[in-house]
Coordinates of C-alpha atoms in Angstrom, one line a residue:
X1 CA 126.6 128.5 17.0
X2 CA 126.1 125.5 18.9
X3 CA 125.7 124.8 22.7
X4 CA 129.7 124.6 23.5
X5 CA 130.3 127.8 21.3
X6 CA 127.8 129.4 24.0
X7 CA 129.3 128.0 26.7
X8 CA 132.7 129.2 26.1
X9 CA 131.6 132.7 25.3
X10 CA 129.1 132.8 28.3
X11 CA 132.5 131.9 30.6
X12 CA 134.7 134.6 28.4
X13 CA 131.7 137.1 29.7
X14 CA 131.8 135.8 33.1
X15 CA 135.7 135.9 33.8
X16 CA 135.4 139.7 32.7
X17 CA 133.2 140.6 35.0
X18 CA 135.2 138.3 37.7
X19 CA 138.1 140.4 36.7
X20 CA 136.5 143.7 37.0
X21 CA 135.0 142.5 40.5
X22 CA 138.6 141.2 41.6
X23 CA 140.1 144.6 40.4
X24 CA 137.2 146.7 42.5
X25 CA 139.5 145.8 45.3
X26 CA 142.2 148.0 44.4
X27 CA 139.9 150.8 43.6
X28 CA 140.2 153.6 46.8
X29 CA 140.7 157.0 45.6
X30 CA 139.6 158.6 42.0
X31 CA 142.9 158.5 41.2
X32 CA 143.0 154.5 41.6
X33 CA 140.2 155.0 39.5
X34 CA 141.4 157.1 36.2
X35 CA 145.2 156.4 36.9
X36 CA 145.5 153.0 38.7
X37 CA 147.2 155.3 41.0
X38 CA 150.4 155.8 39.0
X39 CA 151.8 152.2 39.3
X40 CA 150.6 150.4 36.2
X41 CA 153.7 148.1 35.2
X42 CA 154.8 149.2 31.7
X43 CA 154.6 146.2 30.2
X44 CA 150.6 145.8 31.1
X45 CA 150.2 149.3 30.3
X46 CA 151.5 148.4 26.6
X47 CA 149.7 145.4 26.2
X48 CA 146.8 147.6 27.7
X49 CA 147.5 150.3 25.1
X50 CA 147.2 147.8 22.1
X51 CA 144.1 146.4 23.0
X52 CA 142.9 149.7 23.3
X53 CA 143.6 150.5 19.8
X54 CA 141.5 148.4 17.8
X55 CA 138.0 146.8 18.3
X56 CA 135.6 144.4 16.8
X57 CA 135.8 146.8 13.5
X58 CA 138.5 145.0 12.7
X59 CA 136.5 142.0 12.0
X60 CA 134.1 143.3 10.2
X61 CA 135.6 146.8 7.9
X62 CA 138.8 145.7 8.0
X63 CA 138.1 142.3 7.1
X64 CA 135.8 143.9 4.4
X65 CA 138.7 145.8 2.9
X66 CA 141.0 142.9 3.0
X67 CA 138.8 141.1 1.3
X68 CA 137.9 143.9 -1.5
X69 CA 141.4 145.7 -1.3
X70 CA 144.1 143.0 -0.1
X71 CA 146.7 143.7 1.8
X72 CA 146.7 147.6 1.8
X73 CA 145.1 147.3 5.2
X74 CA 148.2 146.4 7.1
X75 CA 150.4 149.0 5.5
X76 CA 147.8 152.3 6.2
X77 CA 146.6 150.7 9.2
X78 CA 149.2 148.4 11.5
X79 CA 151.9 149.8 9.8
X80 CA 150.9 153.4 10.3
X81 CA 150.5 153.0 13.9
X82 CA 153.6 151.3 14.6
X83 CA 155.8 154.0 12.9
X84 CA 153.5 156.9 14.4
X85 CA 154.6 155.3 18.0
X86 CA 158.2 155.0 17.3
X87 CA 157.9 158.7 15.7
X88 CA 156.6 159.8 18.7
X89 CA 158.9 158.0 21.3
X90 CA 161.0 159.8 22.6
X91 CA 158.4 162.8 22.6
X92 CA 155.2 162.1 23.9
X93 CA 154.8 159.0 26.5
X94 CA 157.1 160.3 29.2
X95 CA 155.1 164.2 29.2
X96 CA 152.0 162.3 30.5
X97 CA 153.8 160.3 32.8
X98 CA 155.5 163.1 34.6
X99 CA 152.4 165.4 34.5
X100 CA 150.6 162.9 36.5
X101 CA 153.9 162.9 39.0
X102 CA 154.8 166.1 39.3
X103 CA 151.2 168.5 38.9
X104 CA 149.0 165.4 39.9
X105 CA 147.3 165.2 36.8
X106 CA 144.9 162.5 36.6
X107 CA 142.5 163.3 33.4
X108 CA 144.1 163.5 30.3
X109 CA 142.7 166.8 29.7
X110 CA 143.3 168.6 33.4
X111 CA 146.5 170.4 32.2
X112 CA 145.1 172.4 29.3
X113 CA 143.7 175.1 32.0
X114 CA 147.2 175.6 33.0
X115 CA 148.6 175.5 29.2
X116 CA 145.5 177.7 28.2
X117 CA 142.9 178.5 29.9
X118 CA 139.8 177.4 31.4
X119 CA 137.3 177.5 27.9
X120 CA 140.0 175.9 25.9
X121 CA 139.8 173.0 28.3
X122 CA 136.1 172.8 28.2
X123 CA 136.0 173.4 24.0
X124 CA 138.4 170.4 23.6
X125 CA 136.6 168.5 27.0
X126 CA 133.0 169.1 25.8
X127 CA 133.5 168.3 21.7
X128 CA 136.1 165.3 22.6
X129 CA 133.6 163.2 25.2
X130 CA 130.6 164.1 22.4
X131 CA 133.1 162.6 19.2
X132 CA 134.0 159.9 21.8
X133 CA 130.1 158.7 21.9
X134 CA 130.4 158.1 18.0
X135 CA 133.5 156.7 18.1
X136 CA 132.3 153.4 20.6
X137 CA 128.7 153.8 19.5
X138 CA 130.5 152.3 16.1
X139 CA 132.7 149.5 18.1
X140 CA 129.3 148.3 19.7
X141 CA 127.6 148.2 16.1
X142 CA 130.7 146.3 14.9
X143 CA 130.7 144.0 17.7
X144 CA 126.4 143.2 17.3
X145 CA 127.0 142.5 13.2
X146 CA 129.7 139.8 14.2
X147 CA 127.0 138.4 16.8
X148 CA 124.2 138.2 14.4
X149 CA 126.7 136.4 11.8
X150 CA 127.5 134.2 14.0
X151 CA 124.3 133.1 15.9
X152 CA 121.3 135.4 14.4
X153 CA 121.2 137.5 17.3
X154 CA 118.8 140.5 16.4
X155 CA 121.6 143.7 16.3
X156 CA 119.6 145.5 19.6
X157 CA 120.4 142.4 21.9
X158 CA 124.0 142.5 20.4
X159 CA 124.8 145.5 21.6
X160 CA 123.2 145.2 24.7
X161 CA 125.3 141.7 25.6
X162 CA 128.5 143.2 24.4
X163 CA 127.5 146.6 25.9
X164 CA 126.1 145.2 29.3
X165 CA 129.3 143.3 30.5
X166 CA 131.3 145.9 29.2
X167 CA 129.7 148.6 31.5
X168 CA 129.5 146.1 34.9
X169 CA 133.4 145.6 35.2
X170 CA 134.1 149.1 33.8
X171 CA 132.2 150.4 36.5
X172 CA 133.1 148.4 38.9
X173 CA 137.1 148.6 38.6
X174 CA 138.1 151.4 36.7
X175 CA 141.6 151.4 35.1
X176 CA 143.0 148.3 36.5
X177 CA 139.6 146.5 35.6
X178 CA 140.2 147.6 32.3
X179 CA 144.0 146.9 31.5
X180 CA 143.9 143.3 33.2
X181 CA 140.7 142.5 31.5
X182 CA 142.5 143.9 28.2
X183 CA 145.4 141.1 29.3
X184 CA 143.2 138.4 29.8
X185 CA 141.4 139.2 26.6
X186 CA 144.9 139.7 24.8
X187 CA 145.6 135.9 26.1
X188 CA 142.2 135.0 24.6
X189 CA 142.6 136.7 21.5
X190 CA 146.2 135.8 21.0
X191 CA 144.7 131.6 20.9
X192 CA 142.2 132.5 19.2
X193 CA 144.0 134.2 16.2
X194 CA 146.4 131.2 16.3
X195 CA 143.6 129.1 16.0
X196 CA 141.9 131.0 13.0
X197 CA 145.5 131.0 11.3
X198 CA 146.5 127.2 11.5
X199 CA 142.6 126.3 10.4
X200 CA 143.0 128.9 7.2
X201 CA 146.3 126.9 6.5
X202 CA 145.0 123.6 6.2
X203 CA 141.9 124.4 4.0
X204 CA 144.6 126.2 1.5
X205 CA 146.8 122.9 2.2
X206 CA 149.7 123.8 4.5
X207 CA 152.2 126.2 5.7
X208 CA 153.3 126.7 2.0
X209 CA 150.2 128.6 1.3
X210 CA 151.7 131.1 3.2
X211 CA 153.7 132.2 0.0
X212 CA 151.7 130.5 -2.3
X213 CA 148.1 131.8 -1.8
X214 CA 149.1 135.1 -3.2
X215 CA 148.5 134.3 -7.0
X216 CA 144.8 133.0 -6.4
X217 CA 144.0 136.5 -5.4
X218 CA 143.3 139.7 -7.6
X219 CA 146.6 141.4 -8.8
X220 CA 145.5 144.8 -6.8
X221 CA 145.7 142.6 -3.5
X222 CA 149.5 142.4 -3.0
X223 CA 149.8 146.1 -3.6
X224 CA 150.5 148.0 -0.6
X225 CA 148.5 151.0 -1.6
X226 CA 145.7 151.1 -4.2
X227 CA 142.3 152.0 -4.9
X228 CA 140.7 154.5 -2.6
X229 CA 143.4 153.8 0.1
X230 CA 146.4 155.7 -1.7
X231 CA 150.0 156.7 -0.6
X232 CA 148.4 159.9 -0.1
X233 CA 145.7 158.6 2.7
X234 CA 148.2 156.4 4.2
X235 CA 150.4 159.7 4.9
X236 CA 147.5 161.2 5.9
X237 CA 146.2 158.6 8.5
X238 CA 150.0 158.8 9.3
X239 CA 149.6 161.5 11.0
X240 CA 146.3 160.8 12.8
X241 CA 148.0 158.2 14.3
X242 CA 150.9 160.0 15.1
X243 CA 147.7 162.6 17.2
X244 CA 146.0 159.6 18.3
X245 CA 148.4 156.8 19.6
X246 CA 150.1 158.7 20.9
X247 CA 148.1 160.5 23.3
X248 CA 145.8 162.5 21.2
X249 CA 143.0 159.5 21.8
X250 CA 142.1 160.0 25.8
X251 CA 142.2 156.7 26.9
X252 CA 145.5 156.1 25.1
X253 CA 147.1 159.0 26.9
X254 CA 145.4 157.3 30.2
X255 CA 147.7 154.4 29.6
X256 CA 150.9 157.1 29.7
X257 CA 149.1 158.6 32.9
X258 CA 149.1 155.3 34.7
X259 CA 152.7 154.4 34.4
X260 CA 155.4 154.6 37.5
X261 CA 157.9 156.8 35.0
X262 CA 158.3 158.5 32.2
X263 CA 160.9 155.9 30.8
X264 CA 158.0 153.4 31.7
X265 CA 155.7 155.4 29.4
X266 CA 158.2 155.3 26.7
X267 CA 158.9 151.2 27.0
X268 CA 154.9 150.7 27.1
X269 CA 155.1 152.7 24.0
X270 CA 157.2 150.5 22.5
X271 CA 155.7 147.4 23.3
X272 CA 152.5 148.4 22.1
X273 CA 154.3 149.5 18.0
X274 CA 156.1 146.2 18.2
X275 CA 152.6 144.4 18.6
X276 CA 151.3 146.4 16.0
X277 CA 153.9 145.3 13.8
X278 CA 153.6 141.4 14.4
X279 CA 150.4 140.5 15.8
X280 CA 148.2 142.0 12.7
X281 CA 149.6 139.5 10.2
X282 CA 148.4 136.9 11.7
X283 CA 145.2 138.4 12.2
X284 CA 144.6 139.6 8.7
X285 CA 146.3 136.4 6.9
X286 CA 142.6 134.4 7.4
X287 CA 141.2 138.0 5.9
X288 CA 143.3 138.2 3.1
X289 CA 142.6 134.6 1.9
X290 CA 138.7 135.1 2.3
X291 CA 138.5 135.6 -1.2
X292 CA 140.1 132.4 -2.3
X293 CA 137.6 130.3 -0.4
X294 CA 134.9 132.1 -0.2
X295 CA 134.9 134.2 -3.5
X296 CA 132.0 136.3 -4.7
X297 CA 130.7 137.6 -1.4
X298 CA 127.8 140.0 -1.0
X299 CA 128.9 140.9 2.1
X300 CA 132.3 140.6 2.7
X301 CA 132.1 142.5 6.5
X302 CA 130.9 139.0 7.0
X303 CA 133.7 137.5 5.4
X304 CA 135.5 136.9 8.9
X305 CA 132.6 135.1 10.5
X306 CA 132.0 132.9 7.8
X307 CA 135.6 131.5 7.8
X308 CA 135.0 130.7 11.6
X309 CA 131.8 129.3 11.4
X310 CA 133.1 126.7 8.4
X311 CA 136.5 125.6 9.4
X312 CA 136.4 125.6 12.9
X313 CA 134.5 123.1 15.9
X314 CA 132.0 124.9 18.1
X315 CA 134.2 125.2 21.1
X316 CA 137.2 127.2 19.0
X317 CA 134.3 129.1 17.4
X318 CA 133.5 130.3 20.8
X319 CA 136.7 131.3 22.0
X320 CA 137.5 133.0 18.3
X321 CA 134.3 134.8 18.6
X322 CA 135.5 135.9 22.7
X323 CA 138.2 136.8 20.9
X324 CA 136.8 139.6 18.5
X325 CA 134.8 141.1 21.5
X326 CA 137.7 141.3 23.5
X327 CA 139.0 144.2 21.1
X328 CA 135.9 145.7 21.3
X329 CA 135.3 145.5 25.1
X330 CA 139.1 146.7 25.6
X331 CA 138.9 149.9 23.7
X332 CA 135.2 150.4 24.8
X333 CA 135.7 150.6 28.7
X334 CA 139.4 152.3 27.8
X335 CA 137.4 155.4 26.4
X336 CA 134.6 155.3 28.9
X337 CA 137.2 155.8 31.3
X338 CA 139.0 158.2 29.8
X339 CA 136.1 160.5 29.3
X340 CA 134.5 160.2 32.4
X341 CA 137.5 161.3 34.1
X342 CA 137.3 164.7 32.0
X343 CA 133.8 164.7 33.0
X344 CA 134.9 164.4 37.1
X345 CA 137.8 166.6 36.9
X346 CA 137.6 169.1 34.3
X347 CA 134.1 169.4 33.5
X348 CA 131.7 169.1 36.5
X349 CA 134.2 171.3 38.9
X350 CA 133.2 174.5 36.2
X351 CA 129.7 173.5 36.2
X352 CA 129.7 173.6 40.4
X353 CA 130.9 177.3 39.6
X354 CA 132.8 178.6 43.0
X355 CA 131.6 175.7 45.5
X356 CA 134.3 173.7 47.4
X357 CA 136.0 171.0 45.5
X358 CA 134.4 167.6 45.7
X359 CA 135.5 165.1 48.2
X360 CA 137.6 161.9 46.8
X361 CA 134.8 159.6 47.6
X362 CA 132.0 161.8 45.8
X363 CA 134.8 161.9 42.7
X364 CA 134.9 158.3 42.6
X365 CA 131.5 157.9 42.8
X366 CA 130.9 160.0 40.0
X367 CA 133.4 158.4 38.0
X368 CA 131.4 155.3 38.3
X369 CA 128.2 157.4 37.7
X370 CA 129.9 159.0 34.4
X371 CA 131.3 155.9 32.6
X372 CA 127.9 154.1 33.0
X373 CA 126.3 156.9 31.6
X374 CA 128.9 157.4 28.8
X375 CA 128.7 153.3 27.5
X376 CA 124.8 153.9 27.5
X377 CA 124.5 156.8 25.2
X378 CA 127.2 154.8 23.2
X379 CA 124.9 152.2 22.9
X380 CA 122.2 153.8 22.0
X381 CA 123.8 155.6 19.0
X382 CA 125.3 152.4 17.6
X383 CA 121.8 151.3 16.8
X384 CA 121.7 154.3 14.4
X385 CA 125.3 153.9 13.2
X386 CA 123.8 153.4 9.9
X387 CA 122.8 156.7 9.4
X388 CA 126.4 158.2 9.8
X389 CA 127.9 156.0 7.2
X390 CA 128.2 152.7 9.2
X391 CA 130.9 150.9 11.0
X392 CA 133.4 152.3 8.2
X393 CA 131.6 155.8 8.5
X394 CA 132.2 156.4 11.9
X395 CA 135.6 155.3 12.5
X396 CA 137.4 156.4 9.1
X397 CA 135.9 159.3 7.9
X398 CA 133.8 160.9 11.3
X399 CA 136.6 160.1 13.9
X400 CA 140.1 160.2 12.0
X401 CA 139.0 163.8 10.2
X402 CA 137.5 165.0 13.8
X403 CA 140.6 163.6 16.0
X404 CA 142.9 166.3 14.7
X405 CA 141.3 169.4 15.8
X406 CA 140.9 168.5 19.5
X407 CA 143.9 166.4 19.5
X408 CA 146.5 169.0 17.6
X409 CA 146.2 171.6 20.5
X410 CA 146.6 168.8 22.9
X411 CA 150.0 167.4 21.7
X412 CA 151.5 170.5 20.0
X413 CA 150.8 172.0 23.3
X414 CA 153.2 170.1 24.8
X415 CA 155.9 170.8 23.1
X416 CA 158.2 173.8 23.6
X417 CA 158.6 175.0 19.9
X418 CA 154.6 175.5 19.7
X419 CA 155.0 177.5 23.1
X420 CA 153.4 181.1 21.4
X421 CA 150.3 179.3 20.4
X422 CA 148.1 179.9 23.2
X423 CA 144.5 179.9 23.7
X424 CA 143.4 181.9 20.8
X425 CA 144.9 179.4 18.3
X426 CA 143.5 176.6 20.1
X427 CA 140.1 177.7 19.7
X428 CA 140.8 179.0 16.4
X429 CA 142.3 175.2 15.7
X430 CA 139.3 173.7 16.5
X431 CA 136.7 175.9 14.6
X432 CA 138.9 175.8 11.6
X433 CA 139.2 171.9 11.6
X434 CA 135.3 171.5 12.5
X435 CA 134.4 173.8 9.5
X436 CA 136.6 172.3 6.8
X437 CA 135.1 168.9 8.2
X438 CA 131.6 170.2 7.5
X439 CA 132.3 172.0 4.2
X440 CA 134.0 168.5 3.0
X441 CA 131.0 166.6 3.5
X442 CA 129.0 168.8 1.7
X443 CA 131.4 170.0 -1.1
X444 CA 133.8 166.7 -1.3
X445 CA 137.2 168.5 -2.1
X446 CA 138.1 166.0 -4.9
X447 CA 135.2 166.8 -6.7
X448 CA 135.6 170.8 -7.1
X449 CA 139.5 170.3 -7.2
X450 CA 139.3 167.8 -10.3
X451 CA 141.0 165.2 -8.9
X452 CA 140.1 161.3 -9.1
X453 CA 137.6 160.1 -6.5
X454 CA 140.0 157.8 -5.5
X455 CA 141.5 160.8 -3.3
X456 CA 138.1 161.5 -1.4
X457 CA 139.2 159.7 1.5
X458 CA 142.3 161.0 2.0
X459 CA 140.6 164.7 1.4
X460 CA 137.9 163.8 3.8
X461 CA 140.9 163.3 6.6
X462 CA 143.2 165.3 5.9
X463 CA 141.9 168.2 5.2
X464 CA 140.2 169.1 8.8
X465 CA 143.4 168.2 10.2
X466 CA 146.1 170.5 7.7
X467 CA 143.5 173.0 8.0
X468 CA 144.0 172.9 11.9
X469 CA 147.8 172.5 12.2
X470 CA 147.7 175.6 9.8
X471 CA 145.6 177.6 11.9
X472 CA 147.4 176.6 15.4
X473 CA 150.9 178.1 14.2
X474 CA 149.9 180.8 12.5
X475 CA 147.4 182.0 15.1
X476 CA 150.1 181.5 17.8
X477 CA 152.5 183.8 15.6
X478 CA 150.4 186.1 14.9
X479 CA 148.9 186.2 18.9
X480 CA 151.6 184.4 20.6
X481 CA 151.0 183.7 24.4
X482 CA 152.9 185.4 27.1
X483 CA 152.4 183.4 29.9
X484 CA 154.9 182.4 32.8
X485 CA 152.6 179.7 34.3
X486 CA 152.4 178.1 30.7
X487 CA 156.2 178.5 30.1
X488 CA 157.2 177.1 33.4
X489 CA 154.4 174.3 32.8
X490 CA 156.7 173.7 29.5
X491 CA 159.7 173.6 31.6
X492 CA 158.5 171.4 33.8
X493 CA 157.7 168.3 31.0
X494 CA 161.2 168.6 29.4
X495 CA 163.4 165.6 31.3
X496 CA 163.4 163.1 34.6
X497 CA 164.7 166.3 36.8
X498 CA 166.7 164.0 39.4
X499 CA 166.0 166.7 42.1
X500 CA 163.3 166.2 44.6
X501 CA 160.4 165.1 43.4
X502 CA 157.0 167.9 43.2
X503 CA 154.6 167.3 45.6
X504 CA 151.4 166.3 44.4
X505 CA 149.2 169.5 43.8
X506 CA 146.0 169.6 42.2
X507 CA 146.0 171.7 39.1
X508 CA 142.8 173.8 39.3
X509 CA 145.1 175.1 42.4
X510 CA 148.6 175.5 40.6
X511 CA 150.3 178.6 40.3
X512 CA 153.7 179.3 39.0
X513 CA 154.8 179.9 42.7
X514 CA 153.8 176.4 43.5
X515 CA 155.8 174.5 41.0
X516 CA 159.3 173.4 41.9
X517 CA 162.1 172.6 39.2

């Protein structure tokens, strides 16, 4: 990179940490902290919600599969995500919404010790932040290998730039640091992709590539499923998406938290699938044509870099490569978040045993205290991502086959027709999905089953997360739960009630007598 590509990515690094000082301003109470105190606007909160979705890995496994696979990508990724939000609508984004209005919920987690009980809530709180650490540990790996394409940085002081400025405005301004630094990076990343597209069309020779480049590439890349990524994994990663978006990922469900309403939630929803089904495209079109002007790769997770550094100036090359971070940093500082206010409000309160509850101040201090300790330990595993199967690895296999064992117990939960699974199929959910996670590593299903190894992936995923769903209704028939406080918890989640509004009451203090209709 030259000097100008430095400059603009040293003032991309510098307005994020402006932002996040600017945004420490509005930070008073833990609950300005975790929840922007209830009145995030729902179209920030779904712009918020997108960036939060996808990181740097984009750029480099995603760009590696569009180059090696074509456009089968979009369909099991963008494609899945948008259609798992819209499934889950009318369902899921107005529950978190009204648990934060009505129970004062502000940890994505805090309601599981009314809908269970208290070692549910630390199982799911415990396993979730550690899964968590591998999950960013892999967006900071992603982010360094884009760094050291682009300018030779060595991949330790990549993840320590990318990591570093992440942690200072996370820190500093909690969740409105992080969702108007995720709009100013969606800006960023939204001129930058426009940029990457229009450079792409003129090497191929105009907008008509746009239908034309198709028969340079390899038949198998205009087929919408192929290869290892079959029909069968894009159901599958269906329905981690379907856990994930839409509240099964912490941070995600953080977003739902933060806004005014419920029918707030549900419109930042729907912002957020409609982004997912326009704004990829554009992304993955310069991906997608990798091939035809760069064929023969060796490493095609560099394919994305390379088409920057050759048909761009050094200026855009600094704003495309602000750009890719800004996923990266979005999603990164979402999750630390996310998880450190499970650590503040559901974990450290057991650890404390009986002593008084902590004051606001000493909460919000260690929130701060948590999410810099959280982006470290992230950090520190990304430099040994390679051991887990790299950037691909980690977020595929390890977090789409681990997401559905905490986060099945956490959505089905809050839904009336799963109302006789209680505590017992929860844990039982869990344990069932981490041991057919374990035994599919070591005995890959395909292989004893007979089937092609085409189908490993979508084993690898969706087996942890059947085996779960299985065990969490049949558990809950076989033990239901018979619990007023969890059925009028229930109650409480179904619609707006236009009566008076609850008044605010922490949950660790809720009882069935405290909660109004």
């Amino acid at each position: 990179m030259g000097s100008l590509a430095w400059l603009v990515l040293g003032a991309y690094f510098v307005l994020m940490i402006g932002v996040g000082y600017w945004a420490r301003k509005k930070v008073k109470t833990a609950s300005d902290f975790f929840t922007a105190g209830g009145s995030m606007p729902w179209w920030l909160s779904g712009i918020s919600h997108h960036m939060s979705g996808y990181s740097s890995a984009v750029f480099v496994g995603y760009a590696a599969l569009a180059y090696t696979s074509g456009i089968t990508v979009y369909f099991w990724w963008a494609c899945s995500i948008a259609l798992a939000l819209i499934a889950g609508l009318g369902i899921f984004p107005a529950k978190w919404a009204r648990m934060r209005q009505r129970l004062n919920v502000i940890s994505p987690l805090e309601y599981l010790k009314i809908r269970y009980n208290l070692p549910t809530q630390q199982l799911l709180g415990w396993s979730g932040a550690l899964l968590k650490i591998f999950d960013v540990g892999a967006k900071w790996s992603a982010s360094a290998i884009l760094l050291h394409a682009f300018a030779n940085v060595p991949f330790f002081w990549g993840v320590v730039l990318t990591g570093g400025v992440t942690v200072v405005y996370s820190v500093m301004g909690g969740l409105w640091a992080d969702a108007l630094t995720d709009l100013s990076q969606f800006v960023i990343q939204l001129v930058a992709g426009i940029s990457m597209l229009v450079a792409v069309l003129h090497r191929l020779g105009g907008v008509s590539s746009l239908w034309t480049m198709w028969k340079y590439l390899p038949a198998n890349h205009v087929k919408p499923f192929h290869g290892d990524y079959t029909v069968a994994f894009a159901m599958t990663y269906f329905f981690v998406n379907l856990l994930s978006y839409n509240g099964g990922s912490w941070s995600l469900a953080q977003r739902f938290i933060a806004s005014s309403t419920g029918k707030d939630a549900r419109k930042s929803s729907l912002l957020s699938a409609s982004l997912y089904l326009v704004w990829p495209p554009v992304l993955f079109f310069p991906m997608l044509a990798a091939p035809v002007i760069f064929p023969h790769l060796q490493d095609p997770s560099e394919s994305y870099a390379l088409l920057t550094k050759t048909l761009l100036p050094s200026g855009l090359i600094g704003l495309v490569l602000a750009g890719l971070f800004a996923h990266t940093m979005a999603m990164t500082s979402s999750d630390a978040n996310a998880v450190s206010a499970v650590i503040v409000r559901d974990i450290v309160p057991v650890l404390r045993g009986g002593r008084d509850k902590l004051r606001d101040a000493t909460q919000l201090l260690l929130g701060r205290v948590s999410t810099f300790c959280f982006l470290a330990l992230s950090m520190i595993l990304a430099l040994f991502a390679s051991h887990f199967g790299g950037v691909i690895g980690l977020v595929i296999l390890w977090y789409g086959a681990l997401i559905g064992p905490i986060a099945i117990p956490m959505l089905l939960g809050l839904l009336m027709p799963f109302r006789r699974s209680g505590p017992a199929a929860a844990i039982a959910c869990w344990v069932m999905g981490a041991a057919t996670f374990g035994l599919a590593k070591i005995f890959p299903p395909a292989q004893w089953l007979g089937m092609p190894s085409r189908y490993d992936n979508a084993l690898a995923v969706g087996a942890p997360m059947l085996a779960s769903f299985l065990t969490y209704v049949i558990v809950g028939y076989l033990a239901p739960l018979h619990s007023a406080s969890s059925m009028y918890f229930l109650q409480t989640l179904q619609d707006d009630m236009p009566s008076t509004p609850l008044k605010p009451t922490p949950t660790e203090n809720i009882s069935i007598k405290k909660v109004k209709a």
